[in-house]
Short mmCIF file of C-alpha atoms and ligand atoms in Angstrom, two decimals:
data_model
loop_
_atom_site.label_atom_id
_atom_site.label_comp_id
_atom_site.label_asym_id
_atom_site.label_seq_id
_atom_site.Cartn_x
_atom_site.Cartn_y
_atom_site.Cartn_z
CA UNK A 1 -32.51 4.01 22.75
CA UNK A 2 -33.55 7.53 23.70
CA UNK A 3 -30.29 9.07 24.84
CA UNK A 4 -27.78 7.85 22.27
CA UNK A 5 -25.21 10.58 21.61
CA UNK A 6 -24.64 12.20 18.25
CA UNK A 7 -21.29 10.46 17.96
CA UNK A 8 -18.69 12.07 15.69
CA UNK A 9 -15.67 10.40 17.28
CA UNK A 10 -12.65 9.89 15.03
CA UNK A 11 -11.78 6.41 16.26
CA UNK A 12 -12.81 4.30 18.03
CA UNK A 13 -16.00 5.54 16.49
CA UNK A 14 -19.75 5.01 16.21
CA UNK A 15 -20.99 1.48 15.60
CA UNK A 16 -24.42 0.68 14.14
CA UNK A 17 -26.96 0.47 16.97
CA UNK A 18 -28.40 -2.72 15.41
CA UNK A 19 -24.97 -4.35 15.64
CA UNK A 20 -24.57 -3.44 19.30
CA UNK A 21 -28.01 -4.82 20.05
CA UNK A 22 -27.41 -8.06 18.17
CA UNK A 23 -24.10 -8.55 19.96
CA UNK A 24 -25.77 -7.82 23.28
CA UNK A 25 -28.27 -10.62 22.69
CA UNK A 26 -25.39 -13.05 22.26
CA UNK A 27 -23.05 -11.50 24.80
CA UNK A 28 -23.50 -13.85 27.75
CA UNK A 29 -24.18 -17.03 25.83
CA UNK A 30 -23.03 -17.59 22.27
CA UNK A 31 -24.83 -20.11 20.02
CA UNK A 32 -26.09 -22.36 22.86
CA UNK A 33 -22.54 -23.11 23.93
CA UNK A 34 -23.00 -22.42 27.64
CA UNK A 35 -20.46 -19.61 27.48
CA UNK A 36 -19.71 -16.32 25.80
CA UNK A 37 -17.61 -16.15 22.63
CA UNK A 38 -14.84 -14.54 24.68
CA UNK A 39 -14.56 -17.61 26.89
CA UNK A 40 -14.04 -20.24 24.22
CA UNK A 41 -11.05 -21.59 22.33
CA UNK A 42 -10.04 -19.91 19.11
CA UNK A 43 -9.39 -23.45 17.80
CA UNK A 44 -13.00 -24.58 18.30
CA UNK A 45 -15.64 -24.93 15.59
CA UNK A 46 -17.83 -22.10 16.90
CA UNK A 47 -15.10 -19.49 16.80
CA UNK A 48 -13.71 -20.77 13.51
CA UNK A 49 -17.08 -20.20 11.87
CA UNK A 50 -17.05 -16.56 13.03
CA UNK A 51 -13.45 -16.11 11.86
CA UNK A 52 -13.98 -17.46 8.36
CA UNK A 53 -17.33 -15.76 7.99
CA UNK A 54 -15.67 -12.40 8.67
CA UNK A 55 -13.10 -13.17 6.00
CA UNK A 56 -15.74 -14.31 3.50
CA UNK A 57 -17.79 -11.15 4.07
CA UNK A 58 -14.76 -8.94 3.49
CA UNK A 59 -13.98 -10.82 0.29
CA UNK A 60 -17.55 -10.43 -0.89
CA UNK A 61 -18.06 -6.78 0.07
CA UNK A 62 -14.74 -5.62 -1.40
CA UNK A 63 -14.92 -8.02 -4.39
CA UNK A 64 -11.43 -9.22 -3.54
CA UNK A 65 -10.12 -11.21 -6.53
CA UNK A 66 -8.42 -14.59 -6.26
CA UNK A 67 -4.73 -14.39 -5.46
CA UNK A 68 -5.06 -12.27 -2.31
CA UNK A 69 -4.85 -13.30 1.32
CA UNK A 70 -7.00 -11.58 3.93
CA UNK A 71 -5.23 -11.42 7.29
CA UNK A 72 -6.36 -10.40 10.76
CA UNK A 73 -3.44 -8.96 12.73
CA UNK A 74 -3.10 -7.09 16.01
CA UNK A 75 -1.08 -3.98 16.76
CA UNK A 76 -3.19 -1.54 14.77
CA UNK A 77 -2.36 0.16 11.50
CA UNK A 78 0.65 1.59 13.34
CA UNK A 79 2.22 -1.87 13.39
CA UNK A 80 1.64 -2.15 9.64
CA UNK A 81 3.73 1.00 9.21
CA UNK A 82 6.65 -1.21 10.32
CA UNK A 83 5.58 -4.61 8.98
CA UNK A 84 5.36 -3.31 5.43
CA UNK A 85 8.99 -2.19 5.16
CA UNK A 86 10.21 -5.10 7.34
CA UNK A 87 8.70 -7.57 4.90
CA UNK A 88 8.65 -5.76 1.57
CA UNK A 89 11.54 -3.30 1.51
CA UNK A 90 14.54 -5.33 0.45
CA UNK A 91 18.03 -3.91 0.59
CA UNK A 92 19.08 -2.27 -2.65
CA UNK A 93 15.58 -0.99 -3.34
CA UNK A 94 13.70 2.13 -2.33
CA UNK A 95 10.13 2.57 -1.13
CA UNK A 96 8.20 5.63 -2.34
CA UNK A 97 5.71 7.36 -0.06
CA UNK A 98 3.16 10.04 -0.84
CA UNK A 99 3.28 12.56 1.99
CA UNK A 100 -0.35 13.61 2.40
CA UNK A 101 -0.58 14.35 6.12
CA UNK A 102 -0.17 13.14 9.67
CA UNK A 103 -0.66 9.41 9.08
CA UNK A 104 1.47 9.23 5.94
CA UNK A 105 4.22 10.99 7.91
CA UNK A 106 4.12 8.31 10.58
CA UNK A 107 4.30 5.58 7.96
CA UNK A 108 7.36 7.23 6.38
CA UNK A 109 9.10 7.64 9.73
CA UNK A 110 8.74 3.95 10.42
CA UNK A 111 9.89 2.85 6.95
CA UNK A 112 13.08 4.87 7.37
CA UNK A 113 14.03 2.58 10.25
CA UNK A 114 14.27 -0.33 7.85
CA UNK A 115 15.42 0.92 4.49
CA UNK A 116 15.65 3.60 1.88
CA UNK A 117 12.65 5.77 1.17
CA UNK A 118 11.76 8.52 -1.25
CA UNK A 119 8.88 10.98 -1.36
CA UNK A 120 6.82 10.44 -4.51
CA UNK A 121 4.93 13.70 -3.88
CA UNK A 122 4.11 15.88 -0.91
CA UNK A 123 1.51 18.46 0.01
CA UNK A 124 3.36 19.49 3.17
CA UNK A 125 4.09 22.97 1.79
CA UNK A 126 0.32 23.47 1.47
CA UNK A 127 -0.30 22.35 5.07
CA UNK A 128 -1.62 19.04 3.69
CA UNK A 129 -4.83 20.70 2.53
CA UNK A 130 -4.90 18.65 -0.62
CA UNK A 131 -3.91 15.28 -2.05
CA UNK A 132 -1.16 15.68 -4.68
CA UNK A 133 -2.38 15.09 -8.20
CA UNK A 134 -1.65 11.68 -9.63
CA UNK A 135 0.39 13.18 -12.47
CA UNK A 136 2.84 14.68 -9.94
CA UNK A 137 3.93 11.31 -8.53
CA UNK A 138 7.60 10.45 -9.11
CA UNK A 139 9.21 7.17 -8.15
CA UNK A 140 11.77 4.72 -9.49
CA UNK A 141 10.42 2.17 -11.91
CA UNK A 142 12.01 -0.50 -9.70
CA UNK A 143 10.73 0.95 -6.42
CA UNK A 144 9.85 -1.68 -3.80
CA UNK A 145 6.39 -0.14 -3.57
CA UNK A 146 4.43 3.11 -3.60
CA UNK A 147 2.57 3.83 -0.37
CA UNK A 148 -0.51 6.05 -0.16
CA UNK A 149 -2.85 6.97 2.71
CA UNK A 150 -6.27 6.83 1.11
CA UNK A 151 -7.89 9.08 3.72
CA UNK A 152 -6.00 11.43 6.00
CA UNK A 153 -8.14 11.22 9.11
CA UNK A 154 -6.68 14.27 10.85
CA UNK A 155 -6.55 16.73 7.94
CA UNK A 156 -9.78 15.48 6.34
CA UNK A 157 -8.48 14.78 2.85
CA UNK A 158 -9.08 11.71 0.68
CA UNK A 159 -7.84 10.36 -2.62
CA UNK A 160 -10.71 10.64 -5.11
CA UNK A 161 -8.99 8.09 -7.35
CA UNK A 162 -5.84 6.04 -7.13
CA UNK A 163 -2.73 6.01 -9.31
CA UNK A 164 -2.00 3.15 -11.67
CA UNK A 165 1.53 2.22 -10.63
CA UNK A 166 1.93 -0.56 -13.19
CA UNK A 167 4.39 -3.20 -12.03
CA UNK A 168 5.33 -1.27 -8.87
CA UNK A 169 3.21 -2.59 -5.98
CA UNK A 170 0.72 -0.02 -4.70
CA UNK A 171 0.11 -0.12 -0.94
CA UNK A 172 -2.71 1.78 0.76
CA UNK A 173 -3.49 2.61 4.35
CA UNK A 174 -7.29 2.58 4.28
CA UNK A 175 -7.77 2.69 8.04
CA UNK A 176 -10.27 5.49 7.98
CA UNK A 177 -12.13 4.84 4.74
CA UNK A 178 -12.21 1.13 4.01
CA UNK A 179 -15.61 0.10 2.65
CA UNK A 180 -16.81 3.71 2.51
CA UNK A 181 -17.08 3.21 -1.28
CA UNK A 182 -16.35 0.50 -3.82
CA UNK A 183 -12.69 0.15 -4.83
CA UNK A 184 -10.86 -1.95 -7.38
CA UNK A 185 -8.72 -4.17 -5.15
CA UNK A 186 -6.76 -5.48 -8.15
CA UNK A 187 -5.00 -2.08 -8.40
CA UNK A 188 -3.39 -2.70 -5.00
CA UNK A 189 -0.68 -5.03 -3.77
CA UNK A 190 -1.53 -4.43 -0.12
CA UNK A 191 -4.46 -2.72 1.60
CA UNK A 192 -4.48 -2.42 5.37
CA UNK A 193 -6.88 -0.92 7.86
CA UNK A 194 -7.38 -0.83 11.59
CA UNK A 195 -10.99 -1.80 12.29
CA UNK A 196 -11.94 0.91 14.73
CA UNK A 197 -13.10 3.55 12.28
CA UNK A 198 -15.24 1.82 9.69
CA UNK A 199 -15.31 -1.88 10.52
CA UNK A 200 -15.80 -2.48 14.22
CA UNK A 201 -14.17 -1.99 17.59
CA UNK A 202 -10.41 -1.61 18.05
CA UNK A 203 -8.22 -4.68 18.37
CA UNK A 204 -8.02 -6.08 14.86
CA UNK A 205 -6.33 -4.81 11.73
CA UNK A 206 -7.11 -6.27 8.35
CA UNK A 207 -4.42 -6.77 5.74
CA UNK A 208 -5.33 -7.71 2.18
CA UNK A 209 -2.14 -8.79 0.47
CA UNK A 210 -1.32 -10.20 -2.96
CA UNK A 211 -0.02 -13.72 -2.51
CA UNK A 212 3.12 -13.24 -4.60
CA UNK A 213 4.33 -10.66 -2.05
CA UNK A 214 4.15 -13.09 0.84
CA UNK A 215 7.68 -14.45 1.02
CA UNK A 216 10.15 -15.22 3.69
CA UNK A 217 11.76 -11.87 4.49
CA UNK A 218 15.45 -11.70 3.48
CA UNK A 219 16.50 -10.22 6.83
CA UNK A 220 15.51 -11.61 10.24
CA UNK A 221 11.99 -10.48 11.16
CA UNK A 222 10.22 -11.58 14.37
CA UNK A 223 7.76 -14.38 13.67
CA UNK A 224 4.71 -12.34 14.67
CA UNK A 225 5.69 -9.49 12.33
CA UNK A 226 5.96 -11.65 9.21
CA UNK A 227 3.11 -11.85 6.72
CA UNK A 228 3.92 -15.48 5.89
CA UNK A 229 3.34 -16.45 9.53
CA UNK A 230 -0.22 -15.12 9.50
CA UNK A 231 -0.96 -16.19 5.91
CA UNK A 232 0.18 -19.79 6.43
CA UNK A 233 -1.99 -20.12 9.56
CA UNK A 234 -5.13 -18.34 8.28
CA UNK A 235 -4.52 -15.68 10.96
CA UNK A 236 -4.68 -18.36 13.65
CA UNK A 237 -0.95 -18.68 14.34
CA UNK A 238 -1.54 -17.34 17.84
CA UNK A 239 -4.69 -16.22 19.65
CA UNK A 240 -6.51 -13.66 17.51
CA UNK A 241 -8.66 -10.90 19.04
CA UNK A 242 -11.73 -13.10 18.88
CA UNK A 243 -14.32 -10.67 20.15
CA UNK A 244 -13.10 -7.83 17.90
CA UNK A 245 -13.29 -10.15 14.88
CA UNK A 246 -16.81 -11.23 15.87
CA UNK A 247 -17.92 -7.60 16.15
CA UNK A 248 -16.35 -6.88 12.77
CA UNK A 249 -18.31 -9.76 11.22
CA UNK A 250 -21.52 -8.23 12.58
CA UNK A 251 -20.60 -4.81 11.16
CA UNK A 252 -19.86 -6.44 7.79
CA UNK A 253 -23.28 -8.14 7.83
CA UNK A 254 -24.83 -4.75 8.52
CA UNK A 255 -22.92 -3.23 5.59
CA UNK A 256 -24.16 -6.05 3.38
CA UNK A 257 -27.76 -5.52 4.50
CA UNK A 258 -27.39 -1.83 3.72
CA UNK A 259 -26.30 -2.11 0.12
CA UNK A 260 -22.65 -3.10 0.46
CA UNK A 261 -19.87 -0.73 -0.55
CA UNK A 262 -22.07 1.06 -3.09
CA UNK A 263 -24.80 1.51 -0.49
CA UNK A 264 -22.25 2.92 1.94
CA UNK A 265 -20.97 5.35 -0.69
CA UNK A 266 -24.47 6.68 -1.36
CA UNK A 267 -25.09 7.18 2.38
CA UNK A 268 -21.69 8.74 2.90
CA UNK A 269 -22.02 11.15 -0.02
CA UNK A 270 -25.39 12.30 1.27
CA UNK A 271 -23.98 12.93 4.76
CA UNK A 272 -20.81 14.64 3.51
CA UNK A 273 -22.77 16.84 1.08
CA UNK A 274 -25.02 18.04 3.89
CA UNK A 275 -22.04 19.10 5.99
CA UNK A 276 -19.95 20.62 3.22
CA UNK A 277 -22.98 22.57 2.00
CA UNK A 278 -23.51 23.91 5.50
CA UNK A 279 -19.87 25.04 5.54
CA UNK A 280 -19.93 26.51 2.02
CA UNK A 281 -23.22 28.35 2.59
CA UNK A 282 -22.14 29.95 5.86
CA UNK A 283 -20.67 33.11 4.28
CA UNK A 284 -17.26 32.29 5.68
CA UNK A 285 -18.40 31.68 9.25
CA UNK A 286 -17.35 28.03 8.86
CA UNK A 287 -14.21 27.49 6.79
CA UNK A 288 -13.47 24.10 5.26
CA UNK A 289 -9.89 23.00 5.91
CA UNK A 290 -9.39 20.69 2.93
CA UNK A 291 -9.34 21.95 -0.64
CA UNK A 292 -12.61 21.11 -2.36
CA UNK A 293 -11.22 18.46 -4.74
CA UNK A 294 -9.55 16.61 -1.87
CA UNK A 295 -12.40 16.69 0.64
CA UNK A 296 -12.92 13.54 2.65
CA UNK A 297 -16.21 11.66 2.78
CA UNK A 298 -15.25 10.47 6.26
CA UNK A 299 -13.68 13.33 8.21
CA UNK A 300 -15.08 16.81 7.65
CA UNK A 301 -12.58 19.36 8.98
CA UNK A 302 -13.32 23.05 9.43
CA UNK A 303 -12.33 26.09 11.44
CA UNK A 304 -14.01 29.19 12.84
CA UNK A 305 -12.70 32.77 12.99
CA UNK A 306 -10.67 32.11 16.13
CA UNK A 307 -9.84 29.50 18.71
CA UNK A 308 -12.09 31.03 21.32
CA UNK A 309 -15.12 30.62 19.09
CA UNK A 310 -14.10 27.03 18.32
CA UNK A 311 -13.93 26.26 22.04
CA UNK A 312 -17.37 27.72 22.49
CA UNK A 313 -18.65 25.61 19.59
CA UNK A 314 -17.29 22.43 21.18
CA UNK A 315 -18.65 23.27 24.60
CA UNK A 316 -22.15 24.15 23.41
CA UNK A 317 -22.29 21.17 21.07
CA UNK A 318 -21.41 18.86 23.95
CA UNK A 319 -24.19 20.32 26.05
CA UNK A 320 -26.58 19.39 23.24
CA UNK A 321 -25.50 15.77 22.94
CA UNK A 322 -22.78 16.02 20.27
CA UNK A 323 -19.55 14.14 20.90
CA UNK A 324 -16.14 14.24 19.25
CA UNK A 325 -16.25 17.51 17.29
CA UNK A 326 -12.96 18.92 18.52
CA UNK A 327 -10.24 18.69 15.86
CA UNK A 328 -7.15 16.56 16.43
CA UNK A 329 -4.76 18.23 18.88
CA UNK A 330 -2.07 18.43 16.18
CA UNK A 331 -4.07 20.63 13.77
CA UNK A 332 -6.80 22.18 15.92
CA UNK A 333 -10.10 23.39 14.51
CA UNK A 334 -13.14 21.16 14.36
CA UNK A 335 -13.76 17.78 12.84
CA UNK A 336 -16.87 15.71 12.30
CA UNK A 337 -16.05 12.08 11.57
CA UNK A 338 -18.94 10.60 9.65
CA UNK A 339 -17.94 6.98 9.11
CA UNK A 340 -20.30 4.39 7.66
CA UNK A 341 -22.14 3.81 10.93
CA UNK A 342 -22.91 7.47 11.66
CA UNK A 343 -26.60 7.89 10.83
CA UNK A 344 -27.83 10.73 8.64
CA UNK A 345 -29.96 11.92 11.60
CA UNK A 346 -26.78 12.79 13.50
CA UNK A 347 -25.53 14.82 10.55
CA UNK A 348 -28.85 16.64 10.11
CA UNK A 349 -28.83 17.48 13.81
CA UNK A 350 -25.29 18.83 13.50
CA UNK A 351 -26.17 20.95 10.48
CA UNK A 352 -29.06 22.49 12.37
CA UNK A 353 -26.85 23.11 15.42
CA UNK A 354 -24.28 24.78 13.14
CA UNK A 355 -26.92 27.12 11.70
CA UNK A 356 -28.11 27.96 15.18
CA UNK A 357 -24.63 28.58 16.52
CA UNK A 358 -23.84 30.82 13.58
CA UNK A 359 -26.92 32.97 14.08
CA UNK A 360 -26.09 33.42 17.74
CA UNK A 361 -22.45 34.28 17.10
CA UNK A 362 -22.25 36.40 13.96
C1 PLP B 401 -6.25 5.70 12.99
C2 PLP B 401 -5.32 5.59 11.86
C3 PLP B 401 -4.09 4.91 11.96
C4 PLP B 401 -3.60 4.31 13.27
O1 PLP B 401 -4.34 3.24 13.64
P1 PLP B 401 -4.00 2.40 14.98
O2 PLP B 401 -4.92 1.25 14.82
O3 PLP B 401 -4.31 3.28 16.14
O4 PLP B 401 -2.58 2.03 14.93
C5 PLP B 401 -3.30 4.81 10.84
N1 PLP B 401 -3.67 5.35 9.68
C6 PLP B 401 -4.83 6.02 9.53
C7 PLP B 401 -5.19 6.60 8.21
C8 PLP B 401 -5.68 6.17 10.62
O5 PLP B 401 -6.83 6.84 10.48
#
């Protein structure tokens, strides 16, 4: 495809071209069924195969050990901000949150609606330019859970490694970096992620949850917001977002064909290194937002000398086929989101545009 944009959107975000083309081939008629996948029952054999294949691929690619359920839920990661405390924060206990940026803040706000919270550590005073060090974390030994945001999509910071919270369940929002690198799932009690950054289109959120945490909540919780509802029905309690799950299964196949989580990490490190080097070698023309040790592999955030120059950067980049480089409205600056599906060619093109723009404006 000749005129595909250099897509740096933060989410929904770039999908692999091969995946779009494969889905297009099957769009009108799926598996000789006389109809598209979107037109058939979620209780039929054809859809069920797609559904359980997506789950099996996630289990394989993340090496999810026995004893975990993989759920497909709607409502985005934002609904998980509420479902987690509704289901797991029992009265008399406290949930500890690490305040790393915009998304962690939203998760905390929601938890406060349902129970007691504490801040295990915060980098707010440093404008969320870094992830607090693991040794700083403070929480009760009987805390309901510790919640972390593995990648702060807006600030462009990422946990390089995760704390060992022992018997306290560790919960991670991995919406913007799931499968960008291998992780040890057994360290976590719950991992959740909206699909629209690294796994597919919007519409489905995956929740990987340790089975011993799936209980009947002690306070009344709406049926659709209970983990046991979705776990007991293999995420088929009600109509799932069938097309989004199908697209996710195709993205997962693509990840598998491209070396799995380790293959993604190698690609992502190469892309991120190119961009961070361009920033670091610009003699201060481009200024990285995140502190070096907390830099994200997924969202590269940077600023220019002033807002006017940033606007010019965005405008000229758009004229040259780049999309999505404006920073989030809450923090400003510039951001290149380089999720799994963003090809290295897009990043090389951006680096060369950055060099060009600098020489014309310094
Ligand atoms: C995008 C994002 C969310 C919100 O996801 P929705 O699916 O829009 O609710 C939550 N957390 C992180 C880290 C994100 O990047």
